[in-house]
Amino acid sequence: MTSAQAVRIEAPGDAGQMKLVELELGEPGPGEIRIRHVACGLNYIDIYHRSGVYPLPMPSGLGMEAAGVIEAVGEGVEHLRVGDRAAYASQPVGAYCTARVMPARCVVRLPDAISFETGAAMMLKGLTAQYLLKKTLPQGGLQHGDHVLFHAAAGGVGLIACNWARALGLQLIGTAGSDEKCALALAAGASHVINYRREDVAARVREITGGRGVKVVYDSVGADTWNASLDSLAPFGLLASFGNASGVVPPVALGTLSAKGSLYVTRPTLFTHLATRESTQAMADELFAVVLGGQVQIRVEQRYPLAEVAQAHRDLEARTTVGSGVLLV
């Protein structure tokens, strides 16, 4: 048997609920691999899982992405071999560990030119930016020069989106909670920034766009930004709500959407897009291409030992972090 250390929770709760335990791992079954991690990604969805916003069967592991080396391959797995460098953003949860047995479907080879830290930090956030900017689109799609609004533009997903939007020729309007974070978003490729603590977001969006509003808003903040997001949209615009960092969005009166200009609302998830190995590989290939080509930079700004996972979560919840963070194993 192979041993591993893993973070576990017995019930939903605060950061102190997480405990590091020793586990025994068996051999991978059909369609599975065993991977030895070098780094594990930190994401806000991990807090939703830990706190119970997104309920999990208990007891449970935590974490959705990591990078490392394939140790064993189960029957029927043809795209990975023992010794391959690999990375993933995948269900089931449980990436906060030194090693694990898991489905191979969403695990992909990591290019040699991309480090394990970068690989662990880029998969969930980078693939999220990919499906938002390339697949979650308003009527008629997005054309060169179009304005989009992206909340939390200095976060891990946001900075990648700023890079990618610039590469696509889009004018991204980013929001952030400090002048320092606004400057980071500008440096990453945002065309305009709004400090939401000092400025009226919807009013500034109208000013920037000559009164028209944006075709699409990408909103991971949730309750605090919901009304401003709707008020920033042009007629027939799309609000893509993909997170709840400030709390769950309350029920929506459909009449509000008609009154504000026949608006569209969607609540997409990454894992719907990663449902098959083929779609996962295609999305990862596109992400790797823009990272290797230099259009997208992955900023790993926070590093914690696996044993300090509670502090990592506290920092995420306090919104004091920028870019991406990883747990090192």
CSV table of N, CA, C and O in Angstrom, one decimal, residues 93-194:
chain,number,residue,atom,x,y,z
A,93,VAL,N,-13.8,16.1,-5.2
A,93,VAL,CA,-12.9,16.9,-4.5
A,93,VAL,C,-11.9,16.0,-3.8
A,93,VAL,O,-12.1,14.8,-3.6
A,94,GLY,N,-10.8,16.6,-3.3
A,94,GLY,CA,-9.8,15.8,-2.6
A,94,GLY,C,-8.3,16.1,-3.1
A,94,GLY,O,-7.4,15.3,-2.8
A,95,ALA,N,-8.1,17.2,-3.7
A,95,ALA,CA,-6.8,17.6,-4.2
A,95,ALA,C,-5.8,18.0,-3.1
A,95,ALA,O,-4.6,18.0,-3.4
A,96,TYR,N,-6.3,18.4,-2.0
A,96,TYR,CA,-5.4,18.8,-0.9
A,96,TYR,C,-4.8,17.6,-0.2
A,96,TYR,O,-5.2,17.1,0.8
A,97,CYS,N,-3.8,17.0,-0.9
A,97,CYS,CA,-3.1,15.8,-0.4
A,97,CYS,C,-1.8,15.6,-1.1
A,97,CYS,O,-1.5,16.3,-2.1
A,98,THR,N,-1.0,14.7,-0.6
A,98,THR,CA,0.3,14.5,-1.2
A,98,THR,C,0.2,13.5,-2.4
A,98,THR,O,1.0,13.5,-3.3
A,99,ALA,N,-0.8,12.7,-2.3
A,99,ALA,CA,-1.1,11.7,-3.5
A,99,ALA,C,-2.5,11.3,-3.4
A,99,ALA,O,-3.1,11.3,-2.3
A,100,ARG,N,-3.0,10.8,-4.5
A,100,ARG,CA,-4.4,10.3,-4.5
A,100,ARG,C,-4.7,9.4,-5.7
A,100,ARG,O,-3.9,9.5,-6.7
A,101,VAL,N,-5.7,8.5,-5.6
A,101,VAL,CA,-6.2,7.8,-6.7
A,101,VAL,C,-7.5,8.5,-7.2
A,101,VAL,O,-8.3,8.8,-6.3
A,102,MET,N,-7.6,8.7,-8.5
A,102,MET,CA,-8.7,9.5,-9.0
A,102,MET,C,-9.0,9.1,-10.4
A,102,MET,O,-8.2,8.5,-11.1
A,103,PRO,N,-10.2,9.6,-10.9
A,103,PRO,CA,-10.5,9.3,-12.3
A,103,PRO,C,-9.5,10.0,-13.3
A,103,PRO,O,-9.1,11.1,-13.0
A,104,ALA,N,-9.1,9.3,-14.3
A,104,ALA,CA,-8.1,9.9,-15.3
A,104,ALA,C,-8.7,10.8,-16.3
A,104,ALA,O,-8.0,11.5,-16.9
A,105,ARG,N,-10.0,10.9,-16.4
A,105,ARG,CA,-10.7,11.6,-17.4
A,105,ARG,C,-10.3,13.1,-17.5
A,105,ARG,O,-10.1,13.6,-18.6
A,106,CYS,N,-10.2,13.7,-16.4
A,106,CYS,CA,-9.9,15.2,-16.4
A,106,CYS,C,-8.4,15.5,-16.1
A,106,CYS,O,-8.1,16.6,-15.9
A,107,VAL,N,-7.6,14.4,-16.1
A,107,VAL,CA,-6.1,14.6,-15.9
A,107,VAL,C,-5.4,14.7,-17.2
A,107,VAL,O,-5.7,13.9,-18.1
A,108,VAL,N,-4.6,15.7,-17.4
A,108,VAL,CA,-3.9,15.9,-18.7
A,108,VAL,C,-2.4,16.0,-18.5
A,108,VAL,O,-2.0,16.4,-17.4
A,109,ARG,N,-1.7,15.7,-19.5
A,109,ARG,CA,-0.2,15.9,-19.4
A,109,ARG,C,0.1,17.4,-19.3
A,109,ARG,O,-0.5,18.2,-20.0
A,110,LEU,N,1.1,17.7,-18.5
A,110,LEU,CA,1.5,19.0,-18.3
A,110,LEU,C,2.8,19.3,-19.1
A,110,LEU,O,3.8,18.5,-19.0
A,111,PRO,N,2.8,20.3,-20.0
A,111,PRO,CA,4.0,20.5,-20.8
A,111,PRO,C,5.2,20.7,-20.0
A,111,PRO,O,5.2,21.3,-18.9
A,112,ASP,N,6.4,20.3,-20.5
A,112,ASP,CA,7.6,20.4,-19.7
A,112,ASP,C,8.0,21.8,-19.4
A,112,ASP,O,8.6,22.1,-18.4
A,113,ALA,N,7.5,22.8,-20.2
A,113,ALA,CA,7.9,24.2,-20.0
A,113,ALA,C,7.1,24.8,-19.0
A,113,ALA,O,7.3,26.0,-18.6
A,114,ILE,N,6.1,24.2,-18.4
A,114,ILE,CA,5.2,24.7,-17.4
A,114,ILE,C,5.5,24.0,-16.1
A,114,ILE,O,5.5,22.8,-16.0
A,115,SER,N,5.9,24.8,-15.0
A,115,SER,CA,6.3,24.2,-13.7
A,115,SER,C,5.1,23.6,-13.0
A,115,SER,O,3.9,23.9,-13.3
A,116,PHE,N,5.4,22.8,-12.0
A,116,PHE,CA,4.3,22.2,-11.3
A,116,PHE,C,3.5,23.2,-10.5
A,116,PHE,O,2.3,23.1,-10.4
A,117,GLU,N,4.2,24.2,-9.9
A,117,GLU,CA,3.5,25.3,-9.2
A,117,GLU,C,2.5,26.0,-10.2
A,117,GLU,O,1.4,26.3,-9.9
A,118,THR,N,3.0,26.4,-11.3
A,118,THR,CA,2.2,27.1,-12.3
A,118,THR,C,1.0,26.2,-12.8
A,118,THR,O,-0.1,26.6,-12.9
A,119,GLY,N,1.4,24.9,-13.0
A,119,GLY,CA,0.3,23.9,-13.4
A,119,GLY,C,-0.8,23.8,-12.4
A,119,GLY,O,-2.0,23.8,-12.7
A,120,ALA,N,-0.4,23.7,-11.1
A,120,ALA,CA,-1.4,23.6,-10.0
A,120,ALA,C,-2.2,24.9,-9.9
A,120,ALA,O,-3.4,24.8,-9.5
A,121,ALA,N,-1.6,26.0,-10.2
A,121,ALA,CA,-2.3,27.3,-10.0
A,121,ALA,C,-3.2,27.7,-11.2
A,121,ALA,O,-4.1,28.5,-11.1
A,122,MET,N,-3.0,27.0,-12.4
A,122,MET,CA,-3.6,27.5,-13.6
A,122,MET,C,-4.8,26.7,-14.1
A,122,MET,O,-5.6,27.2,-14.9
A,123,MET,N,-4.9,25.5,-13.7
A,123,MET,CA,-5.9,24.7,-14.3
A,123,MET,C,-7.4,25.1,-14.0
A,123,MET,O,-8.1,25.4,-15.0
A,124,LEU,N,-7.8,25.2,-12.8
A,124,LEU,CA,-9.2,25.6,-12.5
A,124,LEU,C,-9.4,27.0,-12.9
A,124,LEU,O,-10.4,27.3,-13.6
A,125,LYS,N,-8.5,27.9,-12.6
A,125,LYS,CA,-8.7,29.3,-12.9
A,125,LYS,C,-8.6,29.6,-14.4
A,125,LYS,O,-9.3,30.3,-15.0
A,126,GLY,N,-7.6,29.0,-15.0
A,126,GLY,CA,-7.4,29.2,-16.5
A,126,GLY,C,-8.5,28.6,-17.3
A,126,GLY,O,-8.9,29.2,-18.3
A,127,LEU,N,-8.9,27.4,-16.9
A,127,LEU,CA,-10.0,26.8,-17.7
A,127,LEU,C,-11.3,27.5,-17.4
A,127,LEU,O,-12.2,27.6,-18.3
A,128,THR,N,-11.5,28.1,-16.3
A,128,THR,CA,-12.7,29.0,-16.0
A,128,THR,C,-12.6,30.2,-16.9
A,128,THR,O,-13.6,30.5,-17.5
A,129,ALA,N,-11.5,30.9,-17.0
A,129,ALA,CA,-11.4,32.0,-17.9
A,129,ALA,C,-11.7,31.6,-19.4
A,129,ALA,O,-12.3,32.3,-20.1
A,130,GLN,N,-11.2,30.4,-19.7
A,130,GLN,CA,-11.4,29.9,-21.1
A,130,GLN,C,-12.9,29.7,-21.4
A,130,GLN,O,-13.4,30.2,-22.4
A,131,TYR,N,-13.6,29.0,-20.5
A,131,TYR,CA,-15.0,28.8,-20.8
A,131,TYR,C,-15.9,30.0,-20.7
A,131,TYR,O,-16.9,30.2,-21.4
A,132,LEU,N,-15.5,31.0,-19.9
A,132,LEU,CA,-16.2,32.3,-19.8
A,132,LEU,C,-16.0,33.1,-21.1
A,132,LEU,O,-16.9,33.4,-21.8
A,133,LEU,N,-14.7,33.4,-21.5
A,133,LEU,CA,-14.5,34.3,-22.6
A,133,LEU,C,-14.7,33.6,-23.9
A,133,LEU,O,-15.0,34.3,-24.9
A,134,LYS,N,-14.6,32.3,-24.0
A,134,LYS,CA,-14.7,31.6,-25.3
A,134,LYS,C,-16.1,30.9,-25.5
A,134,LYS,O,-16.5,30.7,-26.7
A,135,LYS,N,-16.7,30.6,-24.4
A,135,LYS,CA,-18.0,29.8,-24.6
A,135,LYS,C,-19.2,30.4,-24.0
A,135,LYS,O,-20.3,30.1,-24.3
A,136,THR,N,-19.0,31.3,-23.0
A,136,THR,CA,-20.2,31.9,-22.3
A,136,THR,C,-20.4,33.3,-22.8
A,136,THR,O,-19.9,34.3,-22.3
A,137,LEU,N,-21.1,33.4,-23.9
A,137,LEU,CA,-21.1,34.6,-24.8
A,137,LEU,C,-22.5,35.2,-24.9
A,137,LEU,O,-23.5,34.4,-24.9
A,138,PRO,N,-22.6,36.5,-25.1
A,138,PRO,CA,-23.9,37.1,-25.4
A,138,PRO,C,-24.4,36.8,-26.8
A,138,PRO,O,-23.7,36.3,-27.6
A,139,GLN,N,-25.6,37.3,-27.0
A,139,GLN,CA,-26.2,37.2,-28.4
A,139,GLN,C,-25.2,37.8,-29.4
A,139,GLN,O,-24.7,38.9,-29.2
A,140,GLY,N,-24.9,37.0,-30.5
A,140,GLY,CA,-24.0,37.5,-31.5
A,140,GLY,C,-22.6,37.3,-31.2
A,140,GLY,O,-21.7,37.7,-32.0
A,141,GLY,N,-22.3,36.8,-30.0
A,141,GLY,CA,-20.9,36.6,-29.6
A,141,GLY,C,-20.2,37.9,-29.2
A,141,GLY,O,-20.8,39.0,-29.1
A,142,LEU,N,-18.9,37.9,-29.1
A,142,LEU,CA,-18.0,39.0,-28.8
A,142,LEU,C,-17.1,39.3,-30.0
A,142,LEU,O,-16.5,38.4,-30.5
A,143,GLN,N,-17.0,40.6,-30.4
A,143,GLN,CA,-16.1,41.0,-31.5
A,143,GLN,C,-15.0,41.9,-30.9
A,143,GLN,O,-15.1,42.4,-29.8
A,144,HIS,N,-14.0,42.0,-31.7
A,144,HIS,CA,-12.8,42.8,-31.4
A,144,HIS,C,-13.3,44.2,-31.0
A,144,HIS,O,-14.1,44.8,-31.8
A,145,GLY,N,-12.9,44.7,-29.9
A,145,GLY,CA,-13.3,46.1,-29.4
A,145,GLY,C,-14.4,46.1,-28.5
A,145,GLY,O,-14.7,47.2,-27.9
A,146,ASP,N,-15.2,45.0,-28.4
A,146,ASP,CA,-16.3,45.0,-27.5
A,146,ASP,C,-15.9,45.2,-26.0
A,146,ASP,O,-14.8,44.7,-25.6
A,147,HIS,N,-16.8,45.8,-25.2
A,147,HIS,CA,-16.6,46.0,-23.8
A,147,HIS,C,-17.2,44.8,-23.0
A,147,HIS,O,-18.3,44.4,-23.3
A,148,VAL,N,-16.5,44.3,-22.0
A,148,VAL,CA,-17.0,43.3,-21.1
A,148,VAL,C,-16.6,43.8,-19.7
A,148,VAL,O,-15.6,44.5,-19.5
A,149,LEU,N,-17.5,43.5,-18.7
A,149,LEU,CA,-17.2,43.8,-17.3
A,149,LEU,C,-16.8,42.6,-16.6
A,149,LEU,O,-17.5,41.5,-16.6
A,150,PHE,N,-15.7,42.6,-15.8
A,150,PHE,CA,-15.2,41.4,-15.1
A,150,PHE,C,-14.9,41.8,-13.7
A,150,PHE,O,-14.1,42.7,-13.4
A,151,HIS,N,-15.7,41.3,-12.7
A,151,HIS,CA,-15.5,41.6,-11.3
A,151,HIS,C,-14.4,40.8,-10.8
A,151,HIS,O,-14.0,39.8,-11.3
A,152,ALA,N,-13.8,41.3,-9.6
A,152,ALA,CA,-12.7,40.7,-9.0
A,152,ALA,C,-11.5,40.5,-10.0
A,152,ALA,O,-10.9,39.4,-10.1
A,153,ALA,N,-11.2,41.5,-10.7
A,153,ALA,CA,-10.2,41.4,-11.8
A,153,ALA,C,-8.8,41.2,-11.4
A,153,ALA,O,-8.0,40.9,-12.2
A,154,ALA,N,-8.5,41.4,-10.1
A,154,ALA,CA,-7.1,41.2,-9.6
A,154,ALA,C,-7.0,39.8,-8.9
A,154,ALA,O,-5.9,39.5,-8.4
A,155,GLY,N,-8.1,39.0,-9.0
A,155,GLY,CA,-8.0,37.7,-8.4
A,155,GLY,C,-7.3,36.7,-9.4
A,155,GLY,O,-6.9,37.1,-10.5
A,156,GLY,N,-7.3,35.4,-9.0
A,156,GLY,CA,-6.6,34.4,-9.8
A,156,GLY,C,-7.3,34.3,-11.2
A,156,GLY,O,-6.6,34.3,-12.2
A,157,VAL,N,-8.6,34.1,-11.2
A,157,VAL,CA,-9.3,34.1,-12.5
A,157,VAL,C,-9.3,35.4,-13.2
A,157,VAL,O,-9.1,35.5,-14.4
A,158,GLY,N,-9.4,36.5,-12.5
A,158,GLY,CA,-9.5,37.8,-13.1
A,158,GLY,C,-8.3,38.2,-13.8
A,158,GLY,O,-8.3,38.8,-14.9
A,159,LEU,N,-7.1,38.0,-13.2
A,159,LEU,CA,-5.8,38.4,-13.9
A,159,LEU,C,-5.6,37.6,-15.2
A,159,LEU,O,-5.2,38.1,-16.2
A,160,ILE,N,-6.0,36.3,-15.1
A,160,ILE,CA,-5.9,35.5,-16.4
A,160,ILE,C,-6.9,36.0,-17.4
A,160,ILE,O,-6.5,36.2,-18.6
A,161,ALA,N,-8.1,36.4,-17.0
A,161,ALA,CA,-9.1,36.9,-17.9
A,161,ALA,C,-8.6,38.2,-18.5
A,161,ALA,O,-8.9,38.5,-19.7
A,162,CYS,N,-8.0,39.1,-17.7
A,162,CYS,CA,-7.4,40.3,-18.2
A,162,CYS,C,-6.4,40.1,-19.3
A,162,CYS,O,-6.5,40.7,-20.4
A,163,ASN,N,-5.5,39.1,-19.1
A,163,ASN,CA,-4.5,38.8,-20.1
A,163,ASN,C,-5.2,38.3,-21.4
A,163,ASN,O,-5.0,38.7,-22.5
A,164,TRP,N,-6.2,37.3,-21.2
A,164,TRP,CA,-6.8,36.7,-22.3
A,164,TRP,C,-7.7,37.6,-23.1
A,164,TRP,O,-7.7,37.6,-24.3
A,165,ALA,N,-8.4,38.5,-22.4
A,165,ALA,CA,-9.3,39.4,-23.1
A,165,ALA,C,-8.4,40.4,-24.0
A,165,ALA,O,-8.8,40.7,-25.1
A,166,ARG,N,-7.3,40.8,-23.4
A,166,ARG,CA,-6.4,41.7,-24.3
A,166,ARG,C,-6.0,40.9,-25.5
A,166,ARG,O,-6.0,41.5,-26.6
A,167,ALA,N,-5.6,39.6,-25.4
A,167,ALA,CA,-5.2,38.8,-26.5
A,167,ALA,C,-6.3,38.7,-27.6
A,167,ALA,O,-6.1,38.6,-28.8
A,168,LEU,N,-7.6,38.7,-27.1
A,168,LEU,CA,-8.7,38.6,-27.9
A,168,LEU,C,-9.2,39.9,-28.5
A,168,LEU,O,-10.1,39.9,-29.3
A,169,GLY,N,-8.6,41.0,-28.1
A,169,GLY,CA,-9.0,42.3,-28.6
A,169,GLY,C,-10.2,42.9,-27.9
A,169,GLY,O,-10.8,43.8,-28.4
A,170,LEU,N,-10.5,42.4,-26.7
A,170,LEU,CA,-11.7,42.9,-26.0
A,170,LEU,C,-11.3,44.0,-25.1
A,170,LEU,O,-10.1,44.0,-24.6
A,171,GLN,N,-12.2,44.9,-24.8
A,171,GLN,CA,-11.9,46.0,-23.8
A,171,GLN,C,-12.5,45.5,-22.5
A,171,GLN,O,-13.7,45.7,-22.3
A,172,LEU,N,-11.7,45.0,-21.6
A,172,LEU,CA,-12.2,44.5,-20.3
A,172,LEU,C,-12.2,45.6,-19.3
A,172,LEU,O,-11.2,46.3,-19.1
A,173,ILE,N,-13.3,45.8,-18.7
A,173,ILE,CA,-13.5,46.8,-17.6
A,173,ILE,C,-13.4,45.9,-16.3
A,173,ILE,O,-14.3,45.1,-16.1
A,174,GLY,N,-12.4,46.1,-15.5
A,174,GLY,CA,-12.2,45.3,-14.3
A,174,GLY,C,-12.6,46.0,-13.1
A,174,GLY,O,-12.3,47.2,-12.9
A,175,THR,N,-13.2,45.3,-12.1
A,175,THR,CA,-13.4,45.9,-10.8
A,175,THR,C,-12.5,45.3,-9.8
A,175,THR,O,-12.2,44.1,-9.9
A,176,ALA,N,-12.2,46.1,-8.7
A,176,ALA,CA,-11.3,45.6,-7.6
A,176,ALA,C,-11.6,46.5,-6.4
A,176,ALA,O,-12.1,47.6,-6.6
A,177,GLY,N,-11.1,46.0,-5.3
A,177,GLY,CA,-11.4,46.7,-4.0
A,177,GLY,C,-10.4,47.7,-3.5
A,177,GLY,O,-10.5,48.2,-2.4
A,178,SER,N,-9.3,47.9,-4.3
A,178,SER,CA,-8.3,48.9,-3.9
A,178,SER,C,-7.6,49.4,-5.1
A,178,SER,O,-7.6,48.8,-6.2
A,179,ASP,N,-6.9,50.5,-4.9
A,179,ASP,CA,-6.2,51.1,-6.0
A,179,ASP,C,-5.0,50.2,-6.4
A,179,ASP,O,-4.7,50.1,-7.6
A,180,GLU,N,-4.4,49.5,-5.5
A,180,GLU,CA,-3.3,48.6,-5.8
A,180,GLU,C,-3.8,47.5,-6.7
A,180,GLU,O,-3.2,47.1,-7.6
A,181,LYS,N,-5.0,46.9,-6.3
A,181,LYS,CA,-5.5,45.8,-7.1
A,181,LYS,C,-6.0,46.3,-8.5
A,181,LYS,O,-5.8,45.6,-9.5
A,182,CYS,N,-6.5,47.5,-8.6
A,182,CYS,CA,-6.8,48.1,-9.9
A,182,CYS,C,-5.6,48.2,-10.7
A,182,CYS,O,-5.7,47.9,-11.9
A,183,ALA,N,-4.5,48.6,-10.1
A,183,ALA,CA,-3.3,48.8,-10.9
A,183,ALA,C,-2.8,47.4,-11.4
A,183,ALA,O,-2.3,47.3,-12.6
A,184,LEU,N,-2.9,46.3,-10.6
A,184,LEU,CA,-2.6,45.0,-11.1
A,184,LEU,C,-3.4,44.6,-12.3
A,184,LEU,O,-2.9,44.0,-13.3
A,185,ALA,N,-4.7,44.9,-12.2
A,185,ALA,CA,-5.6,44.5,-13.4
A,185,ALA,C,-5.2,45.3,-14.6
A,185,ALA,O,-5.2,44.7,-15.7
A,186,LEU,N,-4.9,46.6,-14.5
A,186,LEU,CA,-4.5,47.3,-15.6
A,186,LEU,C,-3.2,46.8,-16.2
A,186,LEU,O,-3.1,46.6,-17.5
A,187,ALA,N,-2.3,46.4,-15.4
A,187,ALA,CA,-1.0,45.9,-15.9
A,187,ALA,C,-1.2,44.6,-16.6
A,187,ALA,O,-0.5,44.2,-17.5
A,188,ALA,N,-2.3,43.8,-16.2
A,188,ALA,CA,-2.5,42.5,-16.8
A,188,ALA,C,-3.3,42.6,-18.1
A,188,ALA,O,-3.4,41.6,-18.8
A,189,GLY,N,-3.8,43.8,-18.4
A,189,GLY,CA,-4.5,43.9,-19.7
A,189,GLY,C,-5.9,44.5,-19.7
A,189,GLY,O,-6.5,44.6,-20.7
A,190,ALA,N,-6.4,44.8,-18.5
A,190,ALA,CA,-7.7,45.5,-18.4
A,190,ALA,C,-7.6,46.9,-19.1
A,190,ALA,O,-6.6,47.6,-19.0
A,191,SER,N,-8.6,47.2,-19.9
A,191,SER,CA,-8.6,48.5,-20.6
A,191,SER,C,-9.0,49.6,-19.6
A,191,SER,O,-8.6,50.8,-19.8
A,192,HIS,N,-9.9,49.3,-18.7
A,192,HIS,CA,-10.3,50.3,-17.7
A,192,HIS,C,-10.5,49.5,-16.3
A,192,HIS,O,-10.7,48.3,-16.3
A,193,VAL,N,-10.4,50.3,-15.2
A,193,VAL,CA,-10.6,49.6,-13.9
A,193,VAL,C,-11.5,50.5,-13.1
A,193,VAL,O,-11.5,51.8,-13.3
A,194,ILE,N,-12.2,49.9,-12.2
A,194,ILE,CA,-13.1,50.6,-11.3
A,194,ILE,C,-12.9,50.1,-9.9
A,194,ILE,O,-13.0,48.9,-9.6
